[in-house]
């Protein structure tokens, strides 16, 4: 049985979500403070976190940032749950590595469906290759490392996911919509400039090897070997 951490300081919302997830076949653990989440991860690794942004003790974005920096927990899917609905907050959370974003007020059944959808998209470690290569670029999905000519390259969570998507579809042209779907999630309402900005950052960080990411005009991008 998969476990979901529900991190929400509003008792009624937290209890409602836990009840719905329990009914859907998940095990749940609830938290009303942000500073209790990371210590709990040392005791039990959940399948997914439902994480409110505005929390006492430690805010959700800080938790997400620390989670993505930790080798042991960096690949745990996270859905942000918050009353904020501005594009800036949504993009900031997704760029920090959130897998989805639910704005309050929301339908409980829709939230459960999103949890299931994110878990379906989450990579299966058993199916992931040990290493992907494209020219001088070597990417390790399990270790979440990228090297160019043997030198480590530091990428953000979404930059890594974007490069991984391009490399496992090497030689295939991927549209911006396809990249938004596969990297940010099918329900992300962002614009295509988000992809363009991340491609630009990737090329800069990869140096000369960034030229392997080719623009296909009016369509999208592809990774050459």
mmCIF file of C-alpha atoms in Angstrom:
data_model
loop_
_atom_site.group_PDB
_atom_site.id
_atom_site.type_symbol
_atom_site.label_atom_id
_atom_site.label_comp_id
_atom_site.label_asym_id
_atom_site.label_seq_id
_atom_site.Cartn_x
_atom_site.Cartn_y
_atom_site.Cartn_z
ATOM 1 C CA UNK A 1 0.000 0.000 0.000
ATOM 2 C CA UNK A 2 1.375 3.400 -0.998
ATOM 3 C CA UNK A 3 1.677 6.080 1.687
ATOM 4 C CA UNK A 4 0.859 9.759 1.154
ATOM 5 C CA UNK A 5 2.068 12.457 3.556
ATOM 6 C CA UNK A 6 -0.628 15.141 3.869
ATOM 7 C CA UNK A 7 1.042 18.321 5.135
ATOM 8 C CA UNK A 8 -1.683 20.878 5.833
ATOM 9 C CA UNK A 9 -2.248 23.086 8.887
ATOM 10 C CA UNK A 10 -5.995 23.431 8.286
ATOM 11 C CA UNK A 11 -7.441 20.520 10.276
ATOM 12 C CA UNK A 12 -10.622 20.195 8.199
ATOM 13 C CA UNK A 13 -8.765 20.103 4.858
ATOM 14 C CA UNK A 14 -6.125 17.701 6.155
ATOM 15 C CA UNK A 15 -8.662 15.300 7.646
ATOM 16 C CA UNK A 16 -10.875 15.475 4.552
ATOM 17 C CA UNK A 17 -7.950 14.646 2.255
ATOM 18 C CA UNK A 18 -6.742 11.829 4.481
ATOM 19 C CA UNK A 19 -10.232 10.312 4.589
ATOM 20 C CA UNK A 20 -10.572 10.478 0.774
ATOM 21 C CA UNK A 21 -7.117 9.014 0.186
ATOM 22 C CA UNK A 22 -7.720 6.240 2.724
ATOM 23 C CA UNK A 23 -10.968 5.404 0.915
ATOM 24 C CA UNK A 24 -9.024 5.307 -2.390
ATOM 25 C CA UNK A 25 -6.666 2.649 -1.037
ATOM 26 C CA UNK A 26 -3.756 4.757 0.222
ATOM 27 C CA UNK A 27 -2.200 4.886 3.653
ATOM 28 C CA UNK A 28 -1.884 8.435 4.961
ATOM 29 C CA UNK A 29 0.136 10.324 7.556
ATOM 30 C CA UNK A 30 -0.915 13.851 8.489
ATOM 31 C CA UNK A 31 1.207 16.820 9.547
ATOM 32 C CA UNK A 32 0.014 20.216 10.783
ATOM 33 C CA UNK A 33 3.500 21.768 10.856
ATOM 34 C CA UNK A 34 6.221 21.974 8.238
ATOM 35 C CA UNK A 35 9.119 21.345 10.591
ATOM 36 C CA UNK A 36 7.903 17.804 11.315
ATOM 37 C CA UNK A 37 8.084 16.562 7.733
ATOM 38 C CA UNK A 38 11.798 16.056 7.052
ATOM 39 C CA UNK A 39 12.446 14.224 10.356
ATOM 40 C CA UNK A 40 9.529 11.907 9.544
ATOM 41 C CA UNK A 41 11.099 11.054 6.172
ATOM 42 C CA UNK A 42 14.001 9.433 8.012
ATOM 43 C CA UNK A 43 11.528 6.993 9.548
ATOM 44 C CA UNK A 44 9.297 6.303 6.545
ATOM 45 C CA UNK A 45 9.580 7.137 2.856
ATOM 46 C CA UNK A 46 6.172 8.027 1.345
ATOM 47 C CA UNK A 47 5.100 7.516 -2.245
ATOM 48 C CA UNK A 48 4.028 11.185 -2.494
ATOM 49 C CA UNK A 49 3.697 14.418 -0.506
ATOM 50 C CA UNK A 50 0.637 16.663 -0.567
ATOM 51 C CA UNK A 51 2.290 19.853 0.636
ATOM 52 C CA UNK A 52 0.705 23.154 1.611
ATOM 53 C CA UNK A 53 2.860 26.242 1.006
ATOM 54 C CA UNK A 54 1.781 28.349 4.005
ATOM 55 C CA UNK A 55 2.749 26.295 7.061
ATOM 56 C CA UNK A 56 3.873 27.019 10.616
ATOM 57 C CA UNK A 57 7.377 25.905 11.516
ATOM 58 C CA UNK A 58 8.667 25.704 7.941
ATOM 59 C CA UNK A 59 6.948 26.769 4.728
ATOM 60 C CA UNK A 60 6.216 24.341 1.921
ATOM 61 C CA UNK A 61 8.596 25.846 -0.634
ATOM 62 C CA UNK A 62 11.491 25.558 1.828
ATOM 63 C CA UNK A 63 10.583 21.915 2.450
ATOM 64 C CA UNK A 64 10.396 21.290 -1.296
ATOM 65 C CA UNK A 65 13.772 22.957 -1.891
ATOM 66 C CA UNK A 66 15.438 20.874 0.833
ATOM 67 C CA UNK A 67 13.752 17.717 -0.411
ATOM 68 C CA UNK A 68 15.072 18.166 -3.944
ATOM 69 C CA UNK A 69 18.614 18.735 -2.657
ATOM 70 C CA UNK A 70 18.614 15.466 -0.694
ATOM 71 C CA UNK A 71 19.877 12.434 -2.624
ATOM 72 C CA UNK A 72 17.720 10.077 -0.598
ATOM 73 C CA UNK A 73 14.425 11.951 -1.031
ATOM 74 C CA UNK A 74 14.981 13.973 -4.195
ATOM 75 C CA UNK A 75 12.736 11.832 -6.393
ATOM 76 C CA UNK A 76 9.661 11.738 -4.116
ATOM 77 C CA UNK A 77 6.721 13.277 -6.038
ATOM 78 C CA UNK A 78 5.258 16.447 -4.519
ATOM 79 C CA UNK A 79 1.908 18.121 -5.153
ATOM 80 C CA UNK A 80 1.674 21.657 -3.791
ATOM 81 C CA UNK A 81 -1.612 22.467 -2.077
ATOM 82 C CA UNK A 82 -2.189 26.170 -1.517
ATOM 83 C CA UNK A 83 -4.574 29.082 -1.624
ATOM 84 C CA UNK A 84 -2.165 31.061 -3.787
ATOM 85 C CA UNK A 85 -3.219 31.208 -7.413
ATOM 86 C CA UNK A 86 -0.826 33.627 -9.119
ATOM 87 C CA UNK A 87 1.265 32.425 -12.049
ATOM 88 C CA UNK A 88 4.472 33.523 -10.292
ATOM 89 C CA UNK A 89 3.823 31.278 -7.282
ATOM 90 C CA UNK A 90 2.768 28.372 -9.484
ATOM 91 C CA UNK A 91 5.837 28.591 -11.730
ATOM 92 C CA UNK A 92 8.153 29.059 -8.746
ATOM 93 C CA UNK A 93 6.849 25.898 -7.109
ATOM 94 C CA UNK A 94 7.025 23.860 -10.288
ATOM 95 C CA UNK A 95 10.528 25.081 -11.070
ATOM 96 C CA UNK A 96 11.637 24.046 -7.582
ATOM 97 C CA UNK A 97 10.548 20.538 -8.493
ATOM 98 C CA UNK A 98 6.854 20.199 -7.652
ATOM 99 C CA UNK A 99 5.062 17.649 -9.818
ATOM 100 C CA UNK A 100 1.673 19.349 -9.697
ATOM 101 C CA UNK A 101 -0.124 22.287 -8.146
ATOM 102 C CA UNK A 102 -3.654 22.330 -6.669
ATOM 103 C CA UNK A 103 -5.264 25.655 -5.796
ATOM 104 C CA UNK A 104 -7.786 25.996 -2.976
ATOM 105 C CA UNK A 105 -10.721 25.657 -2.971
ATOM 106 C CA UNK A 106 -10.607 22.327 -4.769
ATOM 107 C CA UNK A 107 -12.591 19.160 -5.338
ATOM 108 C CA UNK A 108 -11.401 16.346 -3.077
ATOM 109 C CA UNK A 109 -12.065 13.760 -5.761
ATOM 110 C CA UNK A 110 -10.086 15.803 -8.283
ATOM 111 C CA UNK A 111 -7.208 15.976 -5.792
ATOM 112 C CA UNK A 112 -7.269 12.188 -5.383
ATOM 113 C CA UNK A 113 -7.262 11.806 -9.169
ATOM 114 C CA UNK A 114 -4.228 14.080 -9.411
ATOM 115 C CA UNK A 115 -2.405 12.042 -6.786
ATOM 116 C CA UNK A 116 -3.038 8.911 -8.852
ATOM 117 C CA UNK A 117 -1.971 10.675 -12.061
ATOM 118 C CA UNK A 118 1.308 11.936 -10.568
ATOM 119 C CA UNK A 119 2.097 8.475 -9.206
ATOM 120 C CA UNK A 120 1.467 6.991 -12.656
ATOM 121 C CA UNK A 121 3.933 9.500 -14.134
ATOM 122 C CA UNK A 122 6.560 8.904 -11.466
ATOM 123 C CA UNK A 123 9.535 7.007 -12.948
ATOM 124 C CA UNK A 124 9.911 3.382 -11.965
ATOM 125 C CA UNK A 125 13.436 2.825 -10.690
ATOM 126 C CA UNK A 126 13.409 -0.768 -11.970
ATOM 127 C CA UNK A 127 12.816 0.372 -15.525
ATOM 128 C CA UNK A 128 15.272 3.274 -15.524
ATOM 129 C CA UNK A 129 18.542 2.694 -17.403
ATOM 130 C CA UNK A 130 21.771 2.913 -15.432
ATOM 131 C CA UNK A 131 23.070 5.639 -17.730
ATOM 132 C CA UNK A 132 22.073 7.604 -20.803
ATOM 133 C CA UNK A 133 24.679 9.109 -23.125
ATOM 134 C CA UNK A 134 24.573 11.714 -25.866
ATOM 135 C CA UNK A 135 27.983 12.734 -27.140
ATOM 136 C CA UNK A 136 30.010 13.875 -24.114
ATOM 137 C CA UNK A 137 26.889 14.081 -21.918
ATOM 138 C CA UNK A 138 26.296 11.223 -19.444
ATOM 139 C CA UNK A 139 23.154 11.160 -17.308
ATOM 140 C CA UNK A 140 22.467 8.762 -14.441
ATOM 141 C CA UNK A 141 18.725 8.574 -13.605
ATOM 142 C CA UNK A 142 19.286 6.651 -10.393
ATOM 143 C CA UNK A 143 22.031 8.903 -9.069
ATOM 144 C CA UNK A 144 20.446 11.993 -10.638
ATOM 145 C CA UNK A 145 23.827 13.140 -11.889
ATOM 146 C CA UNK A 146 24.904 14.728 -15.157
ATOM 147 C CA UNK A 147 28.471 14.865 -16.427
ATOM 148 C CA UNK A 148 29.987 16.471 -19.520
ATOM 149 C CA UNK A 149 33.375 14.992 -20.466
ATOM 150 C CA UNK A 150 33.529 13.524 -16.978
ATOM 151 C CA UNK A 151 32.860 16.819 -15.181
ATOM 152 C CA UNK A 152 29.781 17.156 -13.010
ATOM 153 C CA UNK A 153 27.079 19.643 -14.024
ATOM 154 C CA UNK A 154 24.705 21.069 -11.418
ATOM 155 C CA UNK A 155 21.089 21.193 -12.636
ATOM 156 C CA UNK A 156 17.827 22.156 -10.972
ATOM 157 C CA UNK A 157 15.205 19.451 -10.514
ATOM 158 C CA UNK A 158 13.221 20.442 -13.613
ATOM 159 C CA UNK A 159 16.339 21.000 -15.723
ATOM 160 C CA UNK A 160 17.376 17.431 -14.918
ATOM 161 C CA UNK A 161 13.907 16.073 -15.753
ATOM 162 C CA UNK A 162 13.882 17.989 -19.040
ATOM 163 C CA UNK A 163 17.327 16.706 -20.053
ATOM 164 C CA UNK A 164 16.330 13.162 -19.048
ATOM 165 C CA UNK A 165 13.221 13.406 -21.223
ATOM 166 C CA UNK A 166 15.234 14.654 -24.212
ATOM 167 C CA UNK A 167 17.956 12.020 -23.789
ATOM 168 C CA UNK A 168 15.637 9.047 -23.468
ATOM 169 C CA UNK A 169 13.908 10.251 -26.669
ATOM 170 C CA UNK A 170 17.203 10.909 -28.446
ATOM 171 C CA UNK A 171 16.772 11.816 -32.103
ATOM 172 C CA UNK A 172 13.006 12.327 -31.704
ATOM 173 C CA UNK A 173 11.476 15.775 -32.079
ATOM 174 C CA UNK A 174 9.393 16.645 -29.022
ATOM 175 C CA UNK A 175 6.911 19.486 -29.206
ATOM 176 C CA UNK A 176 6.715 22.045 -26.421
ATOM 177 C CA UNK A 177 3.317 20.655 -25.449
ATOM 178 C CA UNK A 178 4.792 17.146 -25.224
ATOM 179 C CA UNK A 179 7.610 18.401 -22.996
ATOM 180 C CA UNK A 180 5.143 20.269 -20.783
ATOM 181 C CA UNK A 181 3.125 17.074 -20.550
ATOM 182 C CA UNK A 182 6.023 14.767 -19.724
ATOM 183 C CA UNK A 183 8.111 17.060 -17.514
ATOM 184 C CA UNK A 184 5.612 19.414 -15.865
ATOM 185 C CA UNK A 185 2.522 17.184 -16.015
ATOM 186 C CA UNK A 186 -0.546 17.078 -18.233
ATOM 187 C CA UNK A 187 -2.526 19.462 -15.994
ATOM 188 C CA UNK A 188 0.117 22.180 -15.855
ATOM 189 C CA UNK A 189 -1.347 25.300 -17.443
ATOM 190 C CA UNK A 190 1.972 26.957 -18.135
ATOM 191 C CA UNK A 191 2.964 28.537 -21.394
ATOM 192 C CA UNK A 192 5.541 27.244 -23.845
ATOM 193 C CA UNK A 193 8.030 29.944 -22.808
ATOM 194 C CA UNK A 194 8.630 27.877 -19.660
ATOM 195 C CA UNK A 195 10.152 25.155 -21.863
ATOM 196 C CA UNK A 196 12.181 27.689 -23.842
ATOM 197 C CA UNK A 197 13.606 29.233 -20.665
ATOM 198 C CA UNK A 198 14.650 25.836 -19.314
ATOM 199 C CA UNK A 199 16.192 24.817 -22.650
ATOM 200 C CA UNK A 200 18.220 28.037 -22.647
ATOM 201 C CA UNK A 201 19.445 27.353 -19.097
ATOM 202 C CA UNK A 202 20.309 23.740 -19.997
ATOM 203 C CA UNK A 203 22.357 24.777 -23.014
ATOM 204 C CA UNK A 204 24.312 27.271 -20.955
ATOM 205 C CA UNK A 205 25.103 24.758 -18.224
ATOM 206 C CA UNK A 206 26.128 22.041 -20.703
ATOM 207 C CA UNK A 207 28.556 24.410 -22.414
ATOM 208 C CA UNK A 208 29.586 23.334 -25.918
ATOM 209 C CA UNK A 209 27.552 20.134 -25.471
ATOM 210 C CA UNK A 210 24.445 22.298 -25.262
ATOM 211 C CA UNK A 211 24.494 22.400 -29.068
ATOM 212 C CA UNK A 212 23.238 18.791 -28.970
ATOM 213 C CA UNK A 213 19.836 20.191 -27.976
ATOM 214 C CA UNK A 214 18.542 21.330 -31.335
ATOM 215 C CA UNK A 215 15.612 23.634 -32.019
ATOM 216 C CA UNK A 216 13.149 22.400 -34.633
ATOM 217 C CA UNK A 217 11.497 25.580 -35.784
ATOM 218 C CA UNK A 218 7.729 25.846 -35.140
ATOM 219 C CA UNK A 219 7.727 22.399 -33.526
ATOM 220 C CA UNK A 220 9.976 21.958 -30.491
ATOM 221 C CA UNK A 221 13.319 20.376 -29.599
ATOM 222 C CA UNK A 222 15.324 17.210 -30.020
ATOM 223 C CA UNK A 223 18.521 15.782 -28.545
ATOM 224 C CA UNK A 224 21.179 14.577 -30.963
ATOM 225 C CA UNK A 225 23.775 11.946 -30.059
#
